[in-house]
Short mmCIF file of C-alpha atoms in Angstrom, two decimals:
data_model
loop_
_atom_site.label_atom_id
_atom_site.label_comp_id
_atom_site.label_asym_id
_atom_site.label_seq_id
_atom_site.Cartn_x
_atom_site.Cartn_y
_atom_site.Cartn_z
CA UNK Y 1 0.00 0.00 0.00
CA UNK Y 2 1.21 3.51 -0.80
CA UNK Y 3 1.80 5.37 2.48
CA UNK Y 4 3.64 8.50 1.38
CA UNK Y 5 2.58 11.40 -0.78
CA UNK Y 6 4.01 14.63 -2.11
CA UNK Y 7 1.90 17.67 -2.85
CA UNK Y 8 3.43 20.09 -5.33
CA UNK Y 9 2.91 23.62 -4.04
CA UNK Y 10 6.00 25.39 -5.38
CA UNK Y 11 4.45 27.07 -8.42
CA UNK Y 12 4.10 30.80 -8.91
CA UNK Y 13 0.33 30.77 -9.43
CA UNK Y 14 0.49 32.98 -12.53
CA UNK Y 15 -2.82 31.71 -13.93
CA UNK Y 16 -4.69 32.93 -10.83
CA UNK Y 17 -3.33 36.49 -10.66
CA UNK Y 18 -4.13 38.81 -8.94
CA UNK Y 19 -5.29 36.42 -6.19
CA UNK Y 20 -1.89 34.73 -6.09
CA UNK Y 21 0.12 37.93 -5.95
CA UNK Y 22 0.13 37.50 -2.16
CA UNK Y 23 -1.03 33.91 -1.69
CA UNK Y 24 0.16 30.55 -3.03
CA UNK Y 25 -2.51 28.92 -5.19
CA UNK Y 26 -2.89 25.85 -2.89
CA UNK Y 27 -3.97 28.23 -0.10
CA UNK Y 28 -6.97 29.52 -2.03
CA UNK Y 29 -10.03 28.68 0.02
CA UNK Y 30 -13.00 26.75 -1.28
CA UNK Y 31 -15.87 26.24 1.16
CA UNK Y 32 -13.82 28.07 3.83
CA UNK Y 33 -10.87 25.65 3.70
CA UNK Y 34 -7.70 25.86 1.64
CA UNK Y 35 -7.19 23.44 -1.22
CA UNK Y 36 -4.03 22.25 0.54
CA UNK Y 37 -5.75 21.45 3.85
CA UNK Y 38 -8.61 19.73 2.07
CA UNK Y 39 -6.19 17.45 0.21
CA UNK Y 40 -4.08 16.75 3.30
CA UNK Y 41 -7.14 15.76 5.31
CA UNK Y 42 -8.33 13.43 2.56
CA UNK Y 43 -4.90 11.79 2.35
CA UNK Y 44 -4.84 11.32 6.11
CA UNK Y 45 -8.34 9.87 6.08
CA UNK Y 46 -7.34 7.12 3.65
CA UNK Y 47 -4.25 6.21 5.67
CA UNK Y 48 -1.25 8.12 4.36
CA UNK Y 49 1.51 8.21 6.99
CA UNK Y 50 3.85 10.76 5.38
CA UNK Y 51 2.93 13.82 3.34
CA UNK Y 52 5.52 16.23 1.99
CA UNK Y 53 4.62 19.61 0.54
CA UNK Y 54 7.18 21.52 -1.48
CA UNK Y 55 7.07 25.31 -1.41
CA UNK Y 56 8.68 28.22 -3.23
CA UNK Y 57 6.15 31.06 -3.66
CA UNK Y 58 5.45 32.47 -0.14
CA UNK Y 59 6.83 29.34 1.57
CA UNK Y 60 6.21 30.63 5.10
CA UNK Y 61 2.48 30.81 4.34
CA UNK Y 62 2.55 27.16 3.27
CA UNK Y 63 4.41 26.21 6.47
CA UNK Y 64 1.92 28.09 8.63
CA UNK Y 65 -1.02 26.45 6.87
CA UNK Y 66 0.16 22.90 7.59
CA UNK Y 67 1.84 23.32 10.98
CA UNK Y 68 -0.97 21.55 12.87
CA UNK Y 69 -0.34 18.36 10.86
CA UNK Y 70 3.34 18.05 11.82
CA UNK Y 71 5.11 15.59 11.94
CA UNK Y 72 2.96 13.67 9.45
CA UNK Y 73 3.08 16.63 7.08
CA UNK Y 74 6.36 18.40 6.42
CA UNK Y 75 7.31 21.25 4.09
CA UNK Y 76 10.48 21.27 2.02
CA UNK Y 77 11.33 24.78 0.82
CA UNK Y 78 13.01 25.15 -2.56
CA UNK Y 79 15.47 28.02 -2.93
CA UNK Y 80 14.90 27.82 -6.68
CA UNK Y 81 12.00 26.22 -8.53
CA UNK Y 82 12.94 22.65 -9.32
CA UNK Y 83 9.89 21.58 -11.34
CA UNK Y 84 8.21 18.20 -10.82
CA UNK Y 85 11.06 15.71 -11.04
CA UNK Y 86 13.51 18.03 -9.35
CA UNK Y 87 11.09 18.64 -6.50
CA UNK Y 88 10.69 14.91 -5.86
CA UNK Y 89 14.44 14.28 -6.06
CA UNK Y 90 15.09 17.19 -3.70
CA UNK Y 91 12.63 15.78 -1.12
CA UNK Y 92 14.23 12.32 -1.39
CA UNK Y 93 17.79 13.70 -1.15
CA UNK Y 94 16.86 15.70 1.96
CA UNK Y 95 15.30 12.57 3.55
CA UNK Y 96 11.75 13.88 3.56
CA UNK Y 97 10.66 10.87 1.47
CA UNK Y 98 11.74 7.24 1.23
CA UNK Y 99 13.13 6.95 -2.31
CA UNK Y 100 12.52 3.20 -2.61
CA UNK Y 101 8.90 3.29 -1.43
CA UNK Y 102 5.83 3.96 -3.63
CA UNK Y 103 4.75 7.59 -3.74
CA UNK Y 104 1.52 9.35 -4.68
CA UNK Y 105 2.16 12.71 -6.37
CA UNK Y 106 -0.51 15.43 -6.31
CA UNK Y 107 -0.56 18.89 -7.84
CA UNK Y 108 -1.29 21.49 -5.18
CA UNK Y 109 -4.03 23.08 -7.25
CA UNK Y 110 -6.38 20.11 -7.53
CA UNK Y 111 -9.58 19.46 -5.65
CA UNK Y 112 -11.13 16.03 -5.22
CA UNK Y 113 -14.73 16.48 -6.29
CA UNK Y 114 -16.21 13.16 -5.21
CA UNK Y 115 -15.48 10.32 -2.79
CA UNK Y 116 -11.96 10.30 -1.40
CA UNK Y 117 -11.11 6.81 -2.62
CA UNK Y 118 -11.55 7.47 -6.34
CA UNK Y 119 -8.75 10.02 -6.91
CA UNK Y 120 -10.83 11.91 -9.51
CA UNK Y 121 -9.83 15.53 -9.35
CA UNK Y 122 -10.54 18.93 -10.83
CA UNK Y 123 -7.61 21.14 -11.85
CA UNK Y 124 -8.15 24.83 -11.17
#
């Protein structure tokens, strides 16, 4: 069973300007809860034991948003944007993730729109 996940939250949010000029896109609230928290809670509900979130654009806001989920959820801050593969490799190299274990990768700007066990999502 897959027990670790990485949520990509290191983008610049250019498609959602001006909202993202001061807020990372995964922190946009839908139904009074950020996209990031919604996805973390769904991952936890189905049994994930380790969730890593990468951050670049306003990383301190990402860290603040997930602090209540520590140590299950950790944030790895990128000093430069590493893109998808680079972000995963960075998290593995810094021992946030087990490189030999299966890993579920999720974009930080998706929302699950139905039951949590189907992994159908809507990209915003």
